[in-house]
Every structure is written in structure tokens, then in C-alpha cells.
CSV table of C-alpha atoms in Angstrom, one decimal:
chain,number,residue,atom,x,y,z
A,1,UNK,CA,104.7,0.6,-22.2
A,2,UNK,CA,103.5,-1.1,-25.4
A,3,UNK,CA,104.9,-4.5,-24.3
A,4,UNK,CA,102.9,-4.2,-21.0
A,5,UNK,CA,99.7,-3.5,-22.9
A,6,UNK,CA,100.2,-6.5,-25.2
A,7,UNK,CA,100.9,-8.7,-22.2
A,8,UNK,CA,97.7,-7.5,-20.4
A,9,UNK,CA,95.7,-8.0,-23.6
A,10,UNK,CA,97.1,-11.5,-24.0
A,11,UNK,CA,96.4,-12.4,-20.4
A,12,UNK,CA,92.8,-11.1,-20.6
A,13,UNK,CA,92.4,-13.2,-23.8
A,14,UNK,CA,93.6,-16.4,-22.2
A,15,UNK,CA,91.4,-15.7,-19.1
A,16,UNK,CA,88.3,-15.2,-21.2
A,17,UNK,CA,89.1,-18.2,-23.3
A,18,UNK,CA,89.4,-20.3,-20.1
A,19,UNK,CA,86.2,-19.0,-18.7
A,20,UNK,CA,84.5,-19.8,-22.0
A,21,UNK,CA,85.8,-23.4,-22.1
A,22,UNK,CA,84.7,-23.9,-18.4
A,23,UNK,CA,81.3,-22.6,-19.2
A,24,UNK,CA,81.1,-24.9,-22.3
A,25,UNK,CA,82.1,-27.9,-20.2
A,26,UNK,CA,79.6,-27.0,-17.5
A,27,UNK,CA,77.0,-26.6,-20.2
A,28,UNK,CA,77.6,-30.0,-21.6
A,29,UNK,CA,77.9,-31.7,-18.3
A,30,UNK,CA,74.8,-30.2,-16.8
A,31,UNK,CA,71.7,-32.4,-16.5
A,32,UNK,CA,68.7,-30.7,-18.0
A,33,UNK,CA,66.6,-33.8,-18.2
A,34,UNK,CA,63.2,-33.6,-16.4
A,35,UNK,CA,63.3,-35.9,-13.4
A,36,UNK,CA,60.7,-37.4,-11.1
A,37,UNK,CA,61.7,-38.3,-7.5
A,38,UNK,CA,60.8,-41.5,-5.9
A,39,UNK,CA,61.8,-43.1,-2.6
A,40,UNK,CA,63.0,-46.8,-2.4
A,41,UNK,CA,62.3,-48.3,1.0
A,42,UNK,CA,64.6,-51.1,2.2
A,43,UNK,CA,64.1,-53.2,5.4
A,44,UNK,CA,67.5,-54.8,4.8
A,45,UNK,CA,70.9,-53.4,4.0
A,46,UNK,CA,72.0,-51.7,0.7
A,47,UNK,CA,75.6,-52.9,0.3
A,48,UNK,CA,77.6,-51.3,-2.6
A,49,UNK,CA,75.0,-48.6,-3.2
A,50,UNK,CA,76.4,-45.0,-3.4
A,51,UNK,CA,75.3,-41.6,-4.4
A,52,UNK,CA,75.0,-41.2,-8.2
A,53,UNK,CA,74.7,-45.0,-8.5
A,54,UNK,CA,72.6,-45.7,-11.6
A,55,UNK,CA,68.9,-46.6,-11.6
A,56,UNK,CA,67.8,-49.0,-14.3
A,57,UNK,CA,64.3,-49.9,-15.4
A,58,UNK,CA,64.3,-53.4,-16.9
A,59,UNK,CA,68.0,-53.0,-17.7
A,60,UNK,CA,67.7,-49.5,-19.2
A,61,UNK,CA,69.4,-46.7,-17.2
A,62,UNK,CA,66.7,-44.1,-16.4
A,63,UNK,CA,68.2,-42.2,-13.4
A,64,UNK,CA,70.5,-42.1,-10.5
A,65,UNK,CA,70.6,-42.2,-6.7
A,66,UNK,CA,70.3,-38.8,-5.0
A,67,UNK,CA,70.5,-39.6,-1.3
A,68,UNK,CA,70.7,-42.5,1.1
A,69,UNK,CA,69.6,-42.4,4.8
A,70,UNK,CA,67.6,-43.9,7.6
A,71,UNK,CA,63.9,-43.3,8.0
A,72,UNK,CA,63.4,-40.8,10.8
A,73,UNK,CA,60.0,-42.5,11.6
A,74,UNK,CA,61.4,-46.0,11.6
A,75,UNK,CA,65.2,-46.2,11.9
A,76,UNK,CA,65.1,-49.9,10.9
A,77,UNK,CA,64.2,-48.8,7.4
A,78,UNK,CA,66.6,-47.2,4.9
A,79,UNK,CA,65.3,-44.6,2.5
A,80,UNK,CA,67.0,-44.3,-0.9
A,81,UNK,CA,66.0,-41.2,-2.9
A,82,UNK,CA,66.2,-41.7,-6.7
A,83,UNK,CA,65.7,-39.3,-9.6
A,84,UNK,CA,64.1,-41.0,-12.6
A,85,UNK,CA,63.5,-39.7,-16.1
A,86,UNK,CA,59.9,-38.4,-16.4
A,87,UNK,CA,59.4,-40.4,-19.5
A,88,UNK,CA,60.3,-43.7,-17.8
A,89,UNK,CA,57.2,-45.9,-17.4
A,90,UNK,CA,57.3,-46.4,-13.6
A,91,UNK,CA,54.0,-47.9,-12.6
A,92,UNK,CA,52.3,-48.3,-9.2
A,93,UNK,CA,53.3,-52.0,-9.2
A,94,UNK,CA,57.0,-51.4,-9.8
A,95,UNK,CA,59.4,-52.9,-7.2
A,96,UNK,CA,63.1,-52.4,-6.7
A,97,UNK,CA,66.1,-54.8,-6.3
A,98,UNK,CA,69.8,-54.3,-6.0
A,99,UNK,CA,72.0,-55.5,-8.8
A,100,UNK,CA,75.8,-55.8,-9.0
A,101,UNK,CA,77.8,-53.7,-11.6
A,102,UNK,CA,80.2,-56.3,-12.9
A,103,UNK,CA,83.0,-57.4,-10.5
A,104,UNK,CA,83.5,-53.9,-8.9
A,105,UNK,CA,81.3,-54.7,-5.9
A,106,UNK,CA,79.2,-51.6,-6.6
A,107,UNK,CA,75.4,-51.9,-6.8
A,108,UNK,CA,72.7,-50.2,-8.8
A,109,UNK,CA,68.9,-50.0,-8.2
A,110,UNK,CA,67.0,-52.1,-10.6
A,111,UNK,CA,63.3,-51.4,-11.2
A,112,UNK,CA,61.0,-54.3,-12.3
A,113,UNK,CA,57.3,-54.7,-13.0
A,114,UNK,CA,55.3,-57.0,-10.8
A,115,UNK,CA,52.8,-57.7,-13.6
A,116,UNK,CA,54.1,-56.8,-17.1
A,117,UNK,CA,50.8,-57.7,-18.7
A,118,UNK,CA,48.6,-55.4,-16.6
A,119,UNK,CA,47.6,-52.0,-17.9
A,120,UNK,CA,50.2,-49.3,-17.2
A,121,UNK,CA,49.2,-47.0,-14.3
A,122,UNK,CA,52.0,-44.6,-13.5
A,123,UNK,CA,53.2,-44.1,-10.0
A,124,UNK,CA,52.6,-40.7,-8.4
A,125,UNK,CA,55.8,-38.5,-7.9
A,126,UNK,CA,57.3,-39.1,-4.5
A,127,UNK,CA,55.8,-42.6,-4.2
A,128,UNK,CA,57.6,-45.2,-2.1
A,129,UNK,CA,58.9,-48.3,-3.9
A,130,UNK,CA,59.6,-51.4,-1.9
A,131,UNK,CA,63.1,-53.0,-2.2
A,132,UNK,CA,62.8,-56.7,-2.5
A,133,UNK,CA,65.7,-59.0,-1.5
A,134,UNK,CA,67.5,-60.8,-4.4
A,135,UNK,CA,68.1,-64.5,-4.7
A,136,UNK,CA,71.6,-64.0,-3.2
A,137,UNK,CA,70.1,-62.1,-0.3
A,138,UNK,CA,67.6,-64.9,0.4
A,139,UNK,CA,70.4,-67.5,0.2
A,140,UNK,CA,72.5,-65.4,2.6
A,141,UNK,CA,69.6,-65.1,5.1
A,142,UNK,CA,68.9,-68.8,4.9
A,143,UNK,CA,72.6,-69.8,4.9
A,144,UNK,CA,72.8,-70.7,8.7
A,145,UNK,CA,69.6,-72.8,8.4
A,146,UNK,CA,71.0,-74.6,5.3
A,147,UNK,CA,74.3,-75.2,7.1
A,148,UNK,CA,72.6,-76.7,10.2
A,149,UNK,CA,70.5,-79.0,8.0
A,150,UNK,CA,73.6,-80.0,6.0
A,151,UNK,CA,75.4,-80.9,9.2
A,152,UNK,CA,72.3,-82.9,10.4
A,153,UNK,CA,72.2,-84.7,7.0
A,154,UNK,CA,75.9,-85.5,7.3
A,155,UNK,CA,75.4,-87.0,10.8
A,156,UNK,CA,72.6,-89.2,9.5
A,157,UNK,CA,74.7,-90.3,6.6
A,158,UNK,CA,77.5,-91.2,9.0
A,159,UNK,CA,75.1,-93.2,11.1
A,160,UNK,CA,73.7,-94.9,8.0
A,161,UNK,CA,77.1,-95.9,6.8
A,162,UNK,CA,78.3,-97.5,10.0
A,163,UNK,CA,80.3,-100.7,9.9
A,164,UNK,CA,77.3,-102.9,10.7
A,165,UNK,CA,75.2,-101.2,8.0
A,166,UNK,CA,78.0,-101.5,5.5
A,167,UNK,CA,78.3,-105.2,6.3
A,168,UNK,CA,74.6,-105.7,5.9
A,169,UNK,CA,74.7,-103.8,2.6
A,170,UNK,CA,77.4,-106.1,1.4
A,171,UNK,CA,75.4,-109.1,2.3
A,172,UNK,CA,72.3,-107.7,0.6
A,173,UNK,CA,74.3,-107.0,-2.6
A,174,UNK,CA,75.7,-110.6,-2.5
A,175,UNK,CA,72.2,-112.0,-2.1
A,176,UNK,CA,71.0,-109.8,-4.9
A,177,UNK,CA,73.8,-111.1,-7.2
A,178,UNK,CA,72.8,-114.7,-6.3
A,179,UNK,CA,69.2,-113.9,-7.0
A,180,UNK,CA,70.1,-112.4,-10.4
A,181,UNK,CA,72.1,-115.5,-11.3
A,182,UNK,CA,69.1,-117.8,-10.3
A,183,UNK,CA,66.8,-115.6,-12.3
A,184,UNK,CA,69.1,-115.9,-15.3
A,185,UNK,CA,69.1,-119.7,-15.0
A,186,UNK,CA,65.4,-119.7,-14.7
A,187,UNK,CA,65.0,-117.6,-17.8
A,188,UNK,CA,67.3,-119.9,-19.7
A,189,UNK,CA,65.2,-122.9,-18.5
A,190,UNK,CA,62.0,-121.3,-19.6
A,191,UNK,CA,63.2,-120.3,-23.0
A,192,UNK,CA,62.3,-123.7,-24.7
A,193,UNK,CA,58.8,-123.6,-23.2
A,194,UNK,CA,58.5,-120.0,-24.3
A,195,UNK,CA,59.4,-121.0,-27.9
A,196,UNK,CA,56.8,-123.7,-27.8
A,197,UNK,CA,54.1,-121.5,-26.3
A,198,UNK,CA,52.9,-120.0,-29.7
A,199,UNK,CA,52.3,-123.6,-31.0
A,200,UNK,CA,50.5,-124.5,-27.8
A,201,UNK,CA,48.4,-121.4,-28.1
A,202,UNK,CA,47.5,-122.2,-31.7
A,203,UNK,CA,46.5,-125.8,-30.6
A,204,UNK,CA,44.5,-124.4,-27.8
A,205,UNK,CA,42.7,-122.1,-30.2
A,206,UNK,CA,41.9,-125.0,-32.5
A,207,UNK,CA,40.7,-127.1,-29.5
A,208,UNK,CA,38.5,-124.3,-28.3
A,209,UNK,CA,37.0,-124.0,-31.8
A,210,UNK,CA,36.3,-127.7,-31.9
A,211,UNK,CA,34.9,-127.6,-28.4
A,212,UNK,CA,32.6,-124.8,-29.5
A,213,UNK,CA,31.4,-126.8,-32.5
A,214,UNK,CA,30.8,-129.8,-30.3
A,215,UNK,CA,28.8,-127.7,-27.8
A,216,UNK,CA,26.7,-126.4,-30.7
A,217,UNK,CA,26.1,-130.1,-31.8
A,218,UNK,CA,25.2,-131.0,-28.2
A,219,UNK,CA,22.8,-128.1,-28.1
A,220,UNK,CA,21.2,-129.3,-31.3
A,221,UNK,CA,20.9,-132.9,-30.0
A,222,UNK,CA,19.4,-131.6,-26.7
A,223,UNK,CA,16.8,-129.7,-28.7
A,224,UNK,CA,16.0,-132.8,-30.7
A,225,UNK,CA,15.9,-134.9,-27.5
A,226,UNK,CA,13.4,-132.4,-26.0
A,227,UNK,CA,11.2,-132.7,-29.1
A,228,UNK,CA,11.4,-136.6,-29.0
A,229,UNK,CA,10.5,-136.6,-25.3
A,230,UNK,CA,7.5,-134.4,-26.1
A,231,UNK,CA,6.5,-136.9,-28.8
A,232,UNK,CA,7.0,-139.8,-26.5
A,233,UNK,CA,4.9,-138.2,-23.8
A,234,UNK,CA,2.1,-137.5,-26.4
A,235,UNK,CA,2.2,-141.1,-27.6
A,236,UNK,CA,2.3,-142.4,-24.0
A,237,UNK,CA,-0.9,-140.5,-23.4
A,238,UNK,CA,-2.5,-142.1,-26.5
A,239,UNK,CA,-1.4,-145.5,-25.3
A,240,UNK,CA,-2.9,-144.9,-21.9
A,241,UNK,CA,-6.2,-143.9,-23.5
A,242,UNK,CA,-5.9,-147.0,-25.8
A,243,UNK,CA,-5.2,-149.2,-22.8
A,244,UNK,CA,-8.2,-147.8,-21.0
A,245,UNK,CA,-10.4,-148.4,-24.1
A,246,UNK,CA,-9.1,-152.0,-24.4
A,247,UNK,CA,-9.9,-152.6,-20.7
A,248,UNK,CA,-13.4,-151.2,-21.2
A,249,UNK,CA,-13.9,-153.3,-24.3
A,250,UNK,CA,-12.7,-156.5,-22.5
A,251,UNK,CA,-15.1,-155.7,-19.6
A,252,UNK,CA,-18.0,-155.2,-21.9
A,253,UNK,CA,-17.2,-158.4,-23.8
A,254,UNK,CA,-17.1,-160.4,-20.6
A,255,UNK,CA,-20.4,-159.0,-19.5
A,256,UNK,CA,-21.9,-159.9,-22.8
A,257,UNK,CA,-20.4,-163.4,-22.6
A,258,UNK,CA,-21.9,-163.9,-19.2
A,259,UNK,CA,-25.2,-162.5,-20.2
A,260,UNK,CA,-25.5,-164.6,-23.4
A,261,UNK,CA,-24.1,-167.9,-22.2
A,262,UNK,CA,-26.8,-170.6,-22.2
A,263,UNK,CA,-28.9,-172.7,-24.5
A,264,UNK,CA,-31.4,-169.9,-25.0
A,265,UNK,CA,-29.0,-167.9,-27.2
A,266,UNK,CA,-27.2,-170.3,-29.4
A,267,UNK,CA,-26.9,-167.7,-32.3
A,268,UNK,CA,-25.2,-165.2,-30.2
A,269,UNK,CA,-22.3,-167.4,-29.1
A,270,UNK,CA,-20.2,-166.9,-32.2
A,271,UNK,CA,-20.6,-163.1,-31.9
A,272,UNK,CA,-19.6,-163.2,-28.3
A,273,UNK,CA,-16.6,-165.4,-29.1
A,274,UNK,CA,-15.5,-162.9,-31.8
A,275,UNK,CA,-15.9,-160.0,-29.4
A,276,UNK,CA,-13.8,-161.8,-26.7
A,277,UNK,CA,-11.1,-162.6,-29.2
A,278,UNK,CA,-11.0,-159.0,-30.5
A,279,UNK,CA,-10.8,-157.6,-26.9
A,280,UNK,CA,-7.9,-160.0,-26.1
A,281,UNK,CA,-6.1,-158.9,-29.3
A,282,UNK,CA,-6.6,-155.2,-28.3
A,283,UNK,CA,-5.3,-156.0,-24.8
A,284,UNK,CA,-2.2,-157.7,-26.1
A,285,UNK,CA,-1.5,-154.8,-28.4
A,286,UNK,CA,-1.8,-152.4,-25.5
A,287,UNK,CA,0.5,-154.5,-23.4
A,288,UNK,CA,3.1,-154.6,-26.1
A,289,UNK,CA,2.9,-150.9,-26.7
A,290,UNK,CA,3.2,-150.3,-22.9
A,291,UNK,CA,6.3,-152.5,-22.8
A,292,UNK,CA,7.9,-151.0,-26.0
A,293,UNK,CA,6.4,-147.5,-26.7
A,294,UNK,CA,9.4,-146.8,-29.1
A,295,UNK,CA,7.9,-149.5,-31.4
A,296,UNK,CA,5.5,-146.7,-32.6
A,297,UNK,CA,8.5,-144.9,-34.0
A,298,UNK,CA,11.1,-147.6,-34.8
A,299,UNK,CA,8.9,-150.7,-35.1
A,300,UNK,CA,8.9,-153.9,-33.0
A,301,UNK,CA,12.1,-155.7,-32.3
A,302,UNK,CA,12.2,-159.3,-33.2
A,303,UNK,CA,12.3,-162.0,-30.6
A,304,UNK,CA,15.8,-163.2,-29.7
A,305,UNK,CA,16.8,-166.5,-31.4
A,306,UNK,CA,16.3,-169.6,-29.2
A,307,UNK,CA,18.3,-172.8,-28.9
A,308,UNK,CA,18.9,-174.4,-32.3
A,309,UNK,CA,17.9,-171.2,-34.2
A,310,UNK,CA,20.4,-169.2,-36.3
A,311,UNK,CA,22.2,-166.5,-34.2
A,312,UNK,CA,21.7,-168.2,-30.9
A,313,UNK,CA,25.5,-169.0,-30.5
A,314,UNK,CA,26.5,-165.4,-31.3
A,315,UNK,CA,23.9,-164.2,-28.7
A,316,UNK,CA,25.4,-166.5,-26.0
A,317,UNK,CA,29.0,-165.2,-26.9
A,318,UNK,CA,27.9,-161.6,-26.6
A,319,UNK,CA,26.2,-162.3,-23.3
A,320,UNK,CA,29.4,-164.0,-22.0
A,321,UNK,CA,31.5,-160.9,-22.9
């Protein structure tokens, strides 16, 4: 009887110990974190996503997937219920994307901020979060279009690289090679001229400076010529007035000579003769100044030597040349 009592006591002890261990494990495995529920809306598929799949906010795990199903209002949409830690900063601009968990093929829900610099405005509990396609999803959707364009590009390359075009390309390359050789020879021929070019430029610079100095001298001579022309015009005007005065004096002297000629005025004849001689002298001077106005500036030139005079032979030789 005593053995049976010990056996019952031992069995009860083991049973109670097992229940305590199960309660402890259940206690530690229980999730007592406060969660907020959101709904992720997807217009495309959610491959690799399962219940209890993790939910990560900018790479940090903040929750898990509670349920997956089609939208009763629009069967083309998939609704994914997620439970997220209440302390997670899920804003009204947060969007979701599917990510791969290593090489297992399983997916997780990644939450990202549309504008990380904007002020945080938390999303209301139960709010719907749009699921955006990833880069791989966009590539998969545009794969047939890319493939068709690749085939079209390959066809065009085949048409471009036909036998005729390859022959023409070979001819063009040959001509290009000949042109390069001609250019090299031309450059070799121009190298001596290029080496002499600095000296030529220096000579051209010196020539330009001398030409500039000559132009300045010509401008000075032109200024002096203008002044000399003005002086000559002034002196010509004086000569014209002197010529007019001489003509008037000559006319006056002739009138006096005619008026005083006769026996009745013998005393006035010498005076009239002197006046006539003076008028003729003035007339000759005016004629000489009219012929050689430069004599006022440079003096009268001497008469050329005549036959038998010194310098006559040299003048004849100069005239013959």
C-alpha cells in the first residue's frame, strides 16, 4: 500500500512539474507587445509571403504578417494584414515593398518612408498602406517588351553587318588609313615651316613696329604739308594783291605820262620817267613771284648756265640722261 502511495505521489509530482514547465514556456513564448494593425494593399502578387512573415521598418523588424487574402470589394486586390509594434514610427506617407529573405525564396514586408525629411505624422490604426513593386518586379513586367526590342535591335544589327556593308566598311577603313598616312606626311613636310614660324612672327612684329613708326612720320609730314599749303595760299593771296597794286600803279603811271607829255611840262618828264621805271620794276617783281611763289620761302633760283659758261656741259649730260 505504501509503495502505491509513493508511486502516486511521484506521478503527481512529475505531472505538476510538466505543467509548470509548459506554463513557463508558454509564458516566455507569448507576445505581450502592444501592436497596431495596418492593411497592406497590393495590386500585383505577393510571392513568397506567408503568415508570420516579418515586417521590417527601414530594415528593423517591427511586426509580422497576420493574414493574407483577397479584397471582397475588389478581388483584383490582395489585402495583407500586418501587426506592427505601437512604438514603430509608421507615418501617413509610409509605403510597403516585398523583400527577399536570403536565398530561401521567402519574402518579408518592408516599410519605407516616402519623404524621410518631412515632419512625422503617424498613420491612423487600420490605415491602408500601398504595396509598391520592386525593381525586380518592374523588370519582370517589362521583360517581354525588352526582349522584343532586343530582337528588333539584333535584326537591325544583322542588316547593318551585311556582306555589302562589311565590304564598304573595309573600304572606308582603307581610305581612312591612307588619309592618316597622307596627313602624317603633310605634318612631316610642315614641320620645318613650323620651326621657322617663330622667327617669321618676330620679323613680322619688327616690320609692323617699323611700319607704325613710318606711319607716324608720314602723319607728321602730312601735318607739316598742310601748314605749308596754308602758308603758300596766304602768300599767293598777298602776291595777287601785290600784282593788282602793280597793275594799278602801272596804269596810273601811263596816264600821268600821257597827260604830261609835251613841251608845256618839261620839268615833269623826269618824274614821269621815274614813275614808269618804278612801275615796270614792280610788275617784273610780281611776274617773278607769280612764276616762282616758293622764292618767298627758299629764295630765287639762279639762271641755268648758258653755252660757254661753267656747268653748261654737266647740265647737257644730265638732260641727256
